[in-house]
CSV table of C-alpha atoms in Angstrom, one decimal:
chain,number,residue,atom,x,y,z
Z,30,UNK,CA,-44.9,-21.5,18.4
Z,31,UNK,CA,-47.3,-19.1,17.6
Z,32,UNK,CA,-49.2,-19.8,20.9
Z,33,UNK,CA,-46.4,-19.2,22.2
Z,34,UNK,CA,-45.6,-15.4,20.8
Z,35,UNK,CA,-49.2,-14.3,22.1
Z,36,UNK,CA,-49.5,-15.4,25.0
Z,37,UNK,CA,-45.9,-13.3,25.3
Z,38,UNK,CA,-48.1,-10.3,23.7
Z,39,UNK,CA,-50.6,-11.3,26.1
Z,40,UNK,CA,-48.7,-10.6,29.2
Z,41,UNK,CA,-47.2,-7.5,28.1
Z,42,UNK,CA,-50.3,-6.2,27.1
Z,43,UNK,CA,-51.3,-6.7,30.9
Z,44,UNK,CA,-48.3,-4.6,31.7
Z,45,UNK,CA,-46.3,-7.0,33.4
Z,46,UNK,CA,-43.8,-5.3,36.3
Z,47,UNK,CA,-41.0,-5.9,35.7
Z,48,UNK,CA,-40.7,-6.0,31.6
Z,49,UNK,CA,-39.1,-2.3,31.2
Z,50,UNK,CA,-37.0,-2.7,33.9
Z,51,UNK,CA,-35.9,-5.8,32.2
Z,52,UNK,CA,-35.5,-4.5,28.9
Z,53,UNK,CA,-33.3,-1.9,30.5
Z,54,UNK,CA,-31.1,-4.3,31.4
Z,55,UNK,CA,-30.5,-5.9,28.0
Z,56,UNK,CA,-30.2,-2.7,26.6
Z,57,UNK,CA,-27.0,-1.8,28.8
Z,58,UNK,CA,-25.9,-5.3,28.8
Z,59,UNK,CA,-26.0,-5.5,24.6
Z,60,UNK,CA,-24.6,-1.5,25.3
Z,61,UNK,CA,-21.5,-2.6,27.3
Z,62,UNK,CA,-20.8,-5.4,24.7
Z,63,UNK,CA,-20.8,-3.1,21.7
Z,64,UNK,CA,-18.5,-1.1,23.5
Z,65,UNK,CA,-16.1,-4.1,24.6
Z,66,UNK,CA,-16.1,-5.3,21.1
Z,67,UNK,CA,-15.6,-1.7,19.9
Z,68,UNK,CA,-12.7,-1.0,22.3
Z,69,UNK,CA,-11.3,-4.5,21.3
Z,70,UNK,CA,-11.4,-4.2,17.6
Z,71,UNK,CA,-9.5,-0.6,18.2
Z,72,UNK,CA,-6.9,-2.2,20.2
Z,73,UNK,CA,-6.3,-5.1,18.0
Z,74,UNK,CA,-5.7,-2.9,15.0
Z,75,UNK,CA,-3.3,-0.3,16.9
Z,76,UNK,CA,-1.7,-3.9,18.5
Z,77,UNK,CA,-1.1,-5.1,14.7
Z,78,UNK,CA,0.2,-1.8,13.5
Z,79,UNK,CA,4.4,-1.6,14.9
Z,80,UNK,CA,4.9,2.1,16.0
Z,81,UNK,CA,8.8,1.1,16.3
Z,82,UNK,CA,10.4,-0.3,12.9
Z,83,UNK,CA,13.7,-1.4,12.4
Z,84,UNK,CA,13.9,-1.1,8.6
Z,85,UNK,CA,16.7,0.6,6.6
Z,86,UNK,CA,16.3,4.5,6.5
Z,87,UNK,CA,14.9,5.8,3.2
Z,88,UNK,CA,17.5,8.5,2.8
Z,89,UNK,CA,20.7,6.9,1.7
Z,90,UNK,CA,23.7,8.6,1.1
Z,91,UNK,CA,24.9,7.8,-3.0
Z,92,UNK,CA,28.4,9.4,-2.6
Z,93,UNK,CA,29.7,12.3,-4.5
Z,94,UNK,CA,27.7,13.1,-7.7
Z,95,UNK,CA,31.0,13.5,-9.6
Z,96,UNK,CA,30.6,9.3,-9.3
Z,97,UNK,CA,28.5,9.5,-12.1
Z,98,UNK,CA,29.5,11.0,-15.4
Z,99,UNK,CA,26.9,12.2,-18.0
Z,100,UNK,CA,25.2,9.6,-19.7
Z,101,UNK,CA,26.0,7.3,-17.5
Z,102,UNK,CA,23.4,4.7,-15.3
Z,103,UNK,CA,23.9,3.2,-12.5
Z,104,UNK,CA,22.2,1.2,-10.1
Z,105,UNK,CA,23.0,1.0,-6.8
Z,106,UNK,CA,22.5,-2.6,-5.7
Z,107,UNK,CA,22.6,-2.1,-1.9
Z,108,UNK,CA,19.4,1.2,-2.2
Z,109,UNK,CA,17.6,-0.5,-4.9
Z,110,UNK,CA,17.8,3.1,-6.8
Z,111,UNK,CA,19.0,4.5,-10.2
Z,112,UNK,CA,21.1,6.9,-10.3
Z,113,UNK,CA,21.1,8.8,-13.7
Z,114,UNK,CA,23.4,11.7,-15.5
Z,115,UNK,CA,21.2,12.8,-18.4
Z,116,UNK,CA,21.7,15.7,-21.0
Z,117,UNK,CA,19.5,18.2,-18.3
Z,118,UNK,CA,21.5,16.9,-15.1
Z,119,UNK,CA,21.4,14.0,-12.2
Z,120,UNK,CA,18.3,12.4,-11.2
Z,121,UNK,CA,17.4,9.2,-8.9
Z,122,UNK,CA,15.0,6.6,-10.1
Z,123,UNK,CA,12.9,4.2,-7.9
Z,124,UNK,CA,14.8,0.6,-9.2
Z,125,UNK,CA,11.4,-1.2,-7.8
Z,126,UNK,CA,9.0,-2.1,-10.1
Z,127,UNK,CA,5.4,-0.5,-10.1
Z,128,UNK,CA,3.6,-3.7,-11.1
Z,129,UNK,CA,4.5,-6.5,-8.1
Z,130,UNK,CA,7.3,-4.7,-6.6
Z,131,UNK,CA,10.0,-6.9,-8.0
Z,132,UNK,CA,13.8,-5.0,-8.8
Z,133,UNK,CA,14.3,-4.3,-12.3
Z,134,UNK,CA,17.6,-4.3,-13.8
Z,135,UNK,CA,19.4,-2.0,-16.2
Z,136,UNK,CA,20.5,-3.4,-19.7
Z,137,UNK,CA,23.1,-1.5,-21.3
Z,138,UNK,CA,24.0,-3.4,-24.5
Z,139,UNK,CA,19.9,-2.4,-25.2
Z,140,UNK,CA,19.7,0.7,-23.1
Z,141,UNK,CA,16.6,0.1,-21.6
Z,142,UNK,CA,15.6,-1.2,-18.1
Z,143,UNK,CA,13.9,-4.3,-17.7
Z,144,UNK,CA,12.1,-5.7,-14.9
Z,145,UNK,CA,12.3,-9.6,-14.9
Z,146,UNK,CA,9.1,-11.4,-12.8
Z,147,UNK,CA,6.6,-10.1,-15.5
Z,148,UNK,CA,8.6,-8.3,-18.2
Z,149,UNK,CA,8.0,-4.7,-17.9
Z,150,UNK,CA,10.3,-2.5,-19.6
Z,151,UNK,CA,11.0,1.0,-19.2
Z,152,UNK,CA,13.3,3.8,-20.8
Z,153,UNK,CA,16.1,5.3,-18.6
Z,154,UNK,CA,14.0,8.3,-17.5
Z,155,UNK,CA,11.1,5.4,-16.4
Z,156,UNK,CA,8.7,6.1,-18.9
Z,157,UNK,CA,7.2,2.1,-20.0
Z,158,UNK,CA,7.9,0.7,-23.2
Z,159,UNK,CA,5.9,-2.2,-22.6
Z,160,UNK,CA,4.3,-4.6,-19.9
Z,161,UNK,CA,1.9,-4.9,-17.5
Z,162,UNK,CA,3.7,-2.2,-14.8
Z,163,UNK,CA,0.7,0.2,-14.5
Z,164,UNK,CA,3.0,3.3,-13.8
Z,165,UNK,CA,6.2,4.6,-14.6
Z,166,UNK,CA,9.5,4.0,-12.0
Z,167,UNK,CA,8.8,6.9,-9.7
Z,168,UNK,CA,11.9,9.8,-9.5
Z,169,UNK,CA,13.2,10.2,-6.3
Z,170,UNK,CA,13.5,13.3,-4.3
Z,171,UNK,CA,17.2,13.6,-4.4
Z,172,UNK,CA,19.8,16.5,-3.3
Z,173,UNK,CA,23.3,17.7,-2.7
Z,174,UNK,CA,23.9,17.6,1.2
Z,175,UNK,CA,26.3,20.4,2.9
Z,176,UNK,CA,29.0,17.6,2.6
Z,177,UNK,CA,28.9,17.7,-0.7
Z,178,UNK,CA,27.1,13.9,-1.4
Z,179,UNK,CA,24.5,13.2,-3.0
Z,180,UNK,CA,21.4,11.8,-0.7
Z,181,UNK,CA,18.3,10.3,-2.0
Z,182,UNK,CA,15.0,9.6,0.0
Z,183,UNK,CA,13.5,6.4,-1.4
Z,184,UNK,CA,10.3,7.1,0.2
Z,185,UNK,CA,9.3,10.1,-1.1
Z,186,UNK,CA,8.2,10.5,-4.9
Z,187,UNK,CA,8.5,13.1,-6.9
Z,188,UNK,CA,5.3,14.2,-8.9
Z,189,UNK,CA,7.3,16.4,-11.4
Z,190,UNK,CA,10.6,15.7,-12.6
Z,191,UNK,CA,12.9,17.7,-11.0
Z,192,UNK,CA,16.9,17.4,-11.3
Z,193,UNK,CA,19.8,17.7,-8.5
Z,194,UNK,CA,21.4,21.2,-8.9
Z,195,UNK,CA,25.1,20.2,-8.4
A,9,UNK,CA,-4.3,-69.6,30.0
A,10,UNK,CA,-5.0,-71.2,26.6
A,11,UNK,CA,-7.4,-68.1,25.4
A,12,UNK,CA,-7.4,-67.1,21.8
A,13,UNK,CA,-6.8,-63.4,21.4
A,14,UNK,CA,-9.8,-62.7,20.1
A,15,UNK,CA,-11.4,-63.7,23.7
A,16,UNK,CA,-9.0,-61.9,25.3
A,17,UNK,CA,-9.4,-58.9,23.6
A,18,UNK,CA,-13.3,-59.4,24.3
A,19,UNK,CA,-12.3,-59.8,27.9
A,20,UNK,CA,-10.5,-56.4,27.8
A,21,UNK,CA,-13.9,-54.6,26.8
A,22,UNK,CA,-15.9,-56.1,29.8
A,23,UNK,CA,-13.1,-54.8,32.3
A,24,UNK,CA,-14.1,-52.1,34.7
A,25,UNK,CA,-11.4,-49.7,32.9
A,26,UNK,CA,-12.2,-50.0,29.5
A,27,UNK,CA,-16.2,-49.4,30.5
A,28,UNK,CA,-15.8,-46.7,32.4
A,29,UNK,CA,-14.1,-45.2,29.1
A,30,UNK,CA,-16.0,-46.9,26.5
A,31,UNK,CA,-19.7,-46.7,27.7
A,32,UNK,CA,-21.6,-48.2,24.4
A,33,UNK,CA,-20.4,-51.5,25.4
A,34,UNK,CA,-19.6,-54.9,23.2
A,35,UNK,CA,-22.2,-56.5,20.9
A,36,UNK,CA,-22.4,-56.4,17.4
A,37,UNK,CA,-26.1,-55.6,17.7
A,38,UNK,CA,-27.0,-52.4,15.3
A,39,UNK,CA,-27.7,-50.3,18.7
A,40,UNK,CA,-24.4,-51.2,20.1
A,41,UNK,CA,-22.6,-50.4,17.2
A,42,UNK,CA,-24.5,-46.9,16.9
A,43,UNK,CA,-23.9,-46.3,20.2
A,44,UNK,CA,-20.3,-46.6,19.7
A,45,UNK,CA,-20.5,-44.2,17.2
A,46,UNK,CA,-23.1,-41.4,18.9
A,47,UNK,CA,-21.0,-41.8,22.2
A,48,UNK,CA,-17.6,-40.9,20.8
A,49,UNK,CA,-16.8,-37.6,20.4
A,50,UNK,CA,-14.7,-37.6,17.6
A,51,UNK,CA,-17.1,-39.9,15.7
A,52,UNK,CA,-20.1,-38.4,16.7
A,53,UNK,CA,-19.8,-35.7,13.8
A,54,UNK,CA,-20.6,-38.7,11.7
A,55,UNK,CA,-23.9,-40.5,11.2
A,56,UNK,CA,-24.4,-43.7,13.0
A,57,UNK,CA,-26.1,-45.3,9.9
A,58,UNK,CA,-25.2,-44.7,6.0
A,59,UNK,CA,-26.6,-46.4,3.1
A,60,UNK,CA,-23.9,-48.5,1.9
A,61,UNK,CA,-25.3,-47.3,-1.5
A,62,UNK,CA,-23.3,-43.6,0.0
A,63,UNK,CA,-19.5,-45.3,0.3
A,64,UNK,CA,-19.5,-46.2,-3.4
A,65,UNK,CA,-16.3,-44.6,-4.9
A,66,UNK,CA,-17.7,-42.9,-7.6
A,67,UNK,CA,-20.0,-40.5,-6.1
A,68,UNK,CA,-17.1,-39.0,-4.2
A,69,UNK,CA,-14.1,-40.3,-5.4
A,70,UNK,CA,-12.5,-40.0,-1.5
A,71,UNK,CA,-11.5,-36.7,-2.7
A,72,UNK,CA,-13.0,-35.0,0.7
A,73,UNK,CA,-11.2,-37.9,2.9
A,74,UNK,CA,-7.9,-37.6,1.1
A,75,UNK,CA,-8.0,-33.9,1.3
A,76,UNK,CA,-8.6,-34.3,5.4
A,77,UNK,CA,-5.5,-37.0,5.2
A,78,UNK,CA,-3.2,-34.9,3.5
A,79,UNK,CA,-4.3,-32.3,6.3
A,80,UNK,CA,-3.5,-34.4,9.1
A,81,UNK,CA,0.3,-35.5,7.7
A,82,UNK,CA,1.0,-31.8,7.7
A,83,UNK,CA,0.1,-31.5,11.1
A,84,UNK,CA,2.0,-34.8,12.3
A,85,UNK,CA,5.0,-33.9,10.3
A,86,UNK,CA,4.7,-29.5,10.7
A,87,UNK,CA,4.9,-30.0,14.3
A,88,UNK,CA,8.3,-32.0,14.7
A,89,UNK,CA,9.6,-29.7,12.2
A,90,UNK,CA,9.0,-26.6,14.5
A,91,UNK,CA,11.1,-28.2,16.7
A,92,UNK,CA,14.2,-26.9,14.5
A,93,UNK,CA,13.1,-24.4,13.2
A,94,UNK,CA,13.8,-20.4,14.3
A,95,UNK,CA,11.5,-18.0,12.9
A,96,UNK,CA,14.1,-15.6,12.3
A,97,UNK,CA,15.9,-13.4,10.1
A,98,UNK,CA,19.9,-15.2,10.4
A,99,UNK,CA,18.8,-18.6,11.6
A,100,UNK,CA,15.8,-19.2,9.4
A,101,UNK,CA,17.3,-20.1,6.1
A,102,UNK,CA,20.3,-22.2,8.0
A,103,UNK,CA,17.4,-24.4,10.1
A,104,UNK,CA,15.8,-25.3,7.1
A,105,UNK,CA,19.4,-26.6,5.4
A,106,UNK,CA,20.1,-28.2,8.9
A,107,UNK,CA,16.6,-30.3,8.4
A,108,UNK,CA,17.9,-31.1,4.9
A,109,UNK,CA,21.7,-31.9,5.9
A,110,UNK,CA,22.1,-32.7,9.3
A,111,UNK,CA,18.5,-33.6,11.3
A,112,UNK,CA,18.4,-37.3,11.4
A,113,UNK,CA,15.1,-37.8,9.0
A,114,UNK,CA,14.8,-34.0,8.7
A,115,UNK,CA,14.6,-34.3,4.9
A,116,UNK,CA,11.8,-37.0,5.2
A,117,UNK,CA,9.8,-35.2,7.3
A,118,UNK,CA,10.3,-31.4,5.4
A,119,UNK,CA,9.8,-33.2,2.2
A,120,UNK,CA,6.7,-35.2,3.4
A,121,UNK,CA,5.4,-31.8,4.2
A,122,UNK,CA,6.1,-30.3,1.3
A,123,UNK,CA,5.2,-32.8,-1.2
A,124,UNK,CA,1.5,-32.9,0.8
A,125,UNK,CA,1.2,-29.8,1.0
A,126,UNK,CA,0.9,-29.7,-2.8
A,127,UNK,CA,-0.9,-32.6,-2.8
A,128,UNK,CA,-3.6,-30.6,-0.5
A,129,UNK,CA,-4.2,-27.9,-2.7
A,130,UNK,CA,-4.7,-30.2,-5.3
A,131,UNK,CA,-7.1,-32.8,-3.4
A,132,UNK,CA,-9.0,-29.7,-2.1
A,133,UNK,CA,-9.4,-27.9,-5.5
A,134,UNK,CA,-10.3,-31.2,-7.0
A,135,UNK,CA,-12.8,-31.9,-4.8
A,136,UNK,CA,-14.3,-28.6,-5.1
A,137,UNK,CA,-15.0,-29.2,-8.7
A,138,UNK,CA,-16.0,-32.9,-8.0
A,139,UNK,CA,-18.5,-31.3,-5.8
A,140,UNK,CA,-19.7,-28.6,-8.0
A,141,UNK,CA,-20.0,-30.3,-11.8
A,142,UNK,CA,-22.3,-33.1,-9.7
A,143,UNK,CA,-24.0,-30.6,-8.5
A,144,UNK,CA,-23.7,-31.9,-4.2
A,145,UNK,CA,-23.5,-28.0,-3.4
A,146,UNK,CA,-27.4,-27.8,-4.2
A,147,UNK,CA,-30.0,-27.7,-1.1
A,148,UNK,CA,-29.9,-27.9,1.3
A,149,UNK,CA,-26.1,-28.6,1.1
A,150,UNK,CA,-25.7,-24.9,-0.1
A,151,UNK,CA,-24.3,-23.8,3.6
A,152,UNK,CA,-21.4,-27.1,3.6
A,153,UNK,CA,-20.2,-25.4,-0.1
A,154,UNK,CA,-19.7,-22.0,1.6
A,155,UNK,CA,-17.7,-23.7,4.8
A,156,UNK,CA,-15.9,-25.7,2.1
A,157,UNK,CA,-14.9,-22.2,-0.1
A,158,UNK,CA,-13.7,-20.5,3.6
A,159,UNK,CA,-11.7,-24.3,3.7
A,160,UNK,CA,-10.7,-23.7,0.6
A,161,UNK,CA,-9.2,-20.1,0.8
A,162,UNK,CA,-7.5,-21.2,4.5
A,163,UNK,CA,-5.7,-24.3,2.4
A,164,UNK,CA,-4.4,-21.4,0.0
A,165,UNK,CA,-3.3,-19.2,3.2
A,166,UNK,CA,-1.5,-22.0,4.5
A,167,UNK,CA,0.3,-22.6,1.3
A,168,UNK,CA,1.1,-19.3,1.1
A,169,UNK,CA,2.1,-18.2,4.5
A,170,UNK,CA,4.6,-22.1,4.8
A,171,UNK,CA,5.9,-20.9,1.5
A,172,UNK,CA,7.9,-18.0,3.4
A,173,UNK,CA,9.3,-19.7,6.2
A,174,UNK,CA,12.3,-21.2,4.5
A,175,UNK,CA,13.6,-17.4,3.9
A,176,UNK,CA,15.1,-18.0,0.5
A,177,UNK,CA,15.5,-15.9,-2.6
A,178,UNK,CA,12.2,-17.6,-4.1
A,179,UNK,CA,10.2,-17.4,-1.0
A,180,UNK,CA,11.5,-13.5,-0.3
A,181,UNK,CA,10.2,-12.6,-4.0
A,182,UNK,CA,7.3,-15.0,-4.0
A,183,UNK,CA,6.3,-13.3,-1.1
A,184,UNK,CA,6.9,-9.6,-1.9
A,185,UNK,CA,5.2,-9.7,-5.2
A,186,UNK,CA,2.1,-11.7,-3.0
A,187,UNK,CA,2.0,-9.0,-0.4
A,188,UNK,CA,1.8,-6.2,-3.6
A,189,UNK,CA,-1.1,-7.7,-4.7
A,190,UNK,CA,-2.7,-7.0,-1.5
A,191,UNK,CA,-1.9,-3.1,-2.0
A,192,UNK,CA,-4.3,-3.6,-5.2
A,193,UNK,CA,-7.5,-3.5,-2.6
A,194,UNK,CA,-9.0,0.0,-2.6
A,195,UNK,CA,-8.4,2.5,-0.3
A,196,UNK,CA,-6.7,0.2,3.0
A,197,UNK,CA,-5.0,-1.9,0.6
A,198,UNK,CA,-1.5,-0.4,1.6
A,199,UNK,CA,-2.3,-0.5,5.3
A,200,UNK,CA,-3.7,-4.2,5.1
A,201,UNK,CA,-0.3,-4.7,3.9
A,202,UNK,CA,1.5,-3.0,6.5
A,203,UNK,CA,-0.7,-5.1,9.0
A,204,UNK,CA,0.0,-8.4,7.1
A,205,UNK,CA,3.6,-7.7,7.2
A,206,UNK,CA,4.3,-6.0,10.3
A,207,UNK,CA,6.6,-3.5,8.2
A,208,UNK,CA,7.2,-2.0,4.8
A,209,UNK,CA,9.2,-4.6,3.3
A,210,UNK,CA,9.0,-8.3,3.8
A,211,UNK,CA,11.5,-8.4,7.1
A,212,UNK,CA,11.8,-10.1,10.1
A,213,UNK,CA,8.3,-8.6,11.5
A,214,UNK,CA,6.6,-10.5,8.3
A,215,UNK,CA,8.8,-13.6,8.8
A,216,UNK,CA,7.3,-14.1,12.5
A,217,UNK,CA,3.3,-13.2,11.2
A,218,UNK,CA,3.3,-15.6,8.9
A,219,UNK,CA,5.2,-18.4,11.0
A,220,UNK,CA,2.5,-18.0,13.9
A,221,UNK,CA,-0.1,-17.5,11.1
A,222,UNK,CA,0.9,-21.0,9.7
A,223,UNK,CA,1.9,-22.5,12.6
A,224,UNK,CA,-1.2,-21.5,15.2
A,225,UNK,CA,-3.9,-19.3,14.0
A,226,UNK,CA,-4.5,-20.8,10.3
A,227,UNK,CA,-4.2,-24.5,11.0
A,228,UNK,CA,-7.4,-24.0,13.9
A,229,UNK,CA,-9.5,-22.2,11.8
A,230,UNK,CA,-9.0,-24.9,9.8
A,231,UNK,CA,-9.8,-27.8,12.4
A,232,UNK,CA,-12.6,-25.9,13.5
A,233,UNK,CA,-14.1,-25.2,10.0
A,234,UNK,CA,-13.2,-28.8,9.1
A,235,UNK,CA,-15.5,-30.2,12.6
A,236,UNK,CA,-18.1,-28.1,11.0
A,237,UNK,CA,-17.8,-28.8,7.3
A,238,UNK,CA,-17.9,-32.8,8.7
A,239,UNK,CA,-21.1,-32.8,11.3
A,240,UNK,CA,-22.5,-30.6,8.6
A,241,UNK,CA,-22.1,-33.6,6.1
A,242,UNK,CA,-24.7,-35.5,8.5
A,243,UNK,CA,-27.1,-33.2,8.8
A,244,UNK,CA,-27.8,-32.5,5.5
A,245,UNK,CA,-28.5,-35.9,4.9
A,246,UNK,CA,-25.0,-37.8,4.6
A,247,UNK,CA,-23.1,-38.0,0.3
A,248,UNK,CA,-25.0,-36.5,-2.0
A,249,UNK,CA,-26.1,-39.6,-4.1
A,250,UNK,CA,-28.3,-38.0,-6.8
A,251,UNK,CA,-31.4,-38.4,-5.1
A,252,UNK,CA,-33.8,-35.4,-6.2
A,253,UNK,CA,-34.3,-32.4,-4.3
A,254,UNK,CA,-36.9,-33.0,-1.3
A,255,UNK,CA,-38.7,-29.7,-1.1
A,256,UNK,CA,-40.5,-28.9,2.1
């Protein structure tokens, strides 16, 4: 083996012909590979992306706000949302939970919403009461549309609360 | 006319046919019979010789053969079942209550499938441990543990991803709070998600990933990491029988 590698030296120390031409070659053969595999690993991962999705559209349309009289809490089964009438006014609540993404359910008789995979509970503005949900239920941008309904856009949280002017 | 079937069956092996298929010919001599193993291609991942002192039960308890038997029942009985069953959103939940209700040994063979594939996760993890607390995973068998850990996490794929197909509430929610864990992963953890599911939600995008995942793409890996996992078994010296170490 180690003959071997010296005698290898050896030649190219004589300056064989052909050796940078040869090398050349590899170069833009290993070159054009990288650049295959490259282009392939792009095209796989825009492949596995969809660009056309046929999910439900995160604004839904709740009805008119006069549906829910204050203090009341209701959860609409069909949006997976809260829809709340507090002292300050209406707000929508995420109804998924922030820990696995399981729907949580609201209990009236102890006024609290519970989720019930891994038993996170929350109060009816989202803030937790206990379990392992590492955030609160997000509020959801909601509004009044010209028709007079309330809409609410699952997708996009709010970072402050903010209420529905009705 | 008045042959035994024993000579006839040796008569069989001398024909033209079965030589021009079987090359290592008849004999019971040891390089006939290690012929017949070398020149097979199947058997040929295994060693022609083993110390009989190896096949005692308690140095493996067949926990890696049982393991590769429960693997090849789910592929005899996974593949008739595809034959009723549509990966898809209205039709996935009613196939799988047709294969209960109405296929003629369709329970049999779902339940034969499900039952081993429990079985498999258990074998697999069991013989992981057997392997580790003897300490087998030690040079130079260090490289078999690794393919064995890849084996390992492709069983729990494929437990995972058959566990979606009959589209039921407990599969929906088994698989939605699965897929959330993925988001945990920093930084691409959402779109690793999005990738895995084809979507936002688990939906009929998610439904057909995981059905070609469990159907095609998972159980190869597996054969082919299994091939390797098995040759590797001979070349690092056949079961690990407690010899010491041979350092080099």
């Amino acid at each position: 083996m180690s003959q071997d590698s010296k005698k290898e030296t050896g030649e190219k120390d004589a300056g064989c012909v052909d050796c940078g031409r040869r090398q050349a070659f590899v170069k833009m053969g290993v070159g054009s590979i990288a650049v295959a595999c490259t282009g392939a690993a792009v095209f796989g991962y825009e492949f596995l992306g969809p660009n056309v999705l046929y999910e439900p559209s995160p604004i839904v349309n709740a009805g008119k706000p006069d549906g829910f009289p204050p203090g009341s809490v209701t959860q609409d089964q069909a949006s997976l949302v809260y829809i709340v009438h507090g002292a300050e006014g209406i707000y929508a609540m995420s109804a998924t939970c922030t820990h696995l993404g399981c729907i949580t359910a609201w209990k009236p008789e102890l006024g609290i919403v519970a989720c019930p995979c891994h038993g996170s509970k929350f109060t009816r503005d989202g803030t937790k009461i206990e379990g392992p949900a590492p955030r609160p239920l997000p509020w959801l941008r909601a509004w009044i549309s010209d028709e007079g309904d309330l809409l609410i856009d699952r997708s996009d949280f709010l970072a402050q609360k903010q209420y529905v002017r009705t | 006319m008045a042959n035994s079937l024993a000579e006839q069956v040796a008569n069989l092996r001398e024909t033209r046919v079965w030589r021009s298929i079987f090359r290592s010919g008849s004999g019971a001599t040891n390089l006939h019979r290690s012929l017949s193993i070398q020149q097979n291609v199947f058997l040929h991942l295994a060693s022609v010789k083993i110390r009989k002192r190896s096949l005692a039960f308690r140095f493996t308890w067949l926990l890696g053969t049982l393991s590769f038997g429960t693997f090849l029942i789910l592929t005899l009985t996974g593949v008739p079942l595809m034959l009723y069953y549509h990966p898809s959103v209205p039709q996935a939940y009613a196939d799988m209550k047709d294969l209960q209700f109405v296929v003629s040994a369709g329970v049999f063979l779902r339940n034969l499938h499900r039952w081993s594939a429990h079985a498999m996760v258990l074998l697999v993890f069991a013989h992981l441990f057997k392997v580790f607390y003897r300490g087998a995973y030690r040079t130079p068998r260090e490289f078999n543990w690794v393919v064995g850990v890849v084996l390992l996490l492709l069983t729990l794929f494929l437990s995972y991803t058959g566990y979606l197909l009959p589209w039921d509430q407990l599969a929906f929610w088994a698989i939605t709070v699965g897929s959330n864990l993925i988001s945990a992963v920093p930084v691409m953890g959402a779109q690793i998600r999005f990738l895995v599911l084809g979507g936002h939600t688990v939906n009929a995008n998610a439904l057909l990933r995981f059905y070609v995942l469990h159907c095609v793409i998972l159980p190869l890996l597996a054969a082919i990491f299994v091939a390797v996992h098995f040759w590797r078994i001979r070349k690092d010296g056949g079961i690990y029988t407690g010899e010491s170490v041979r350092h080099e």
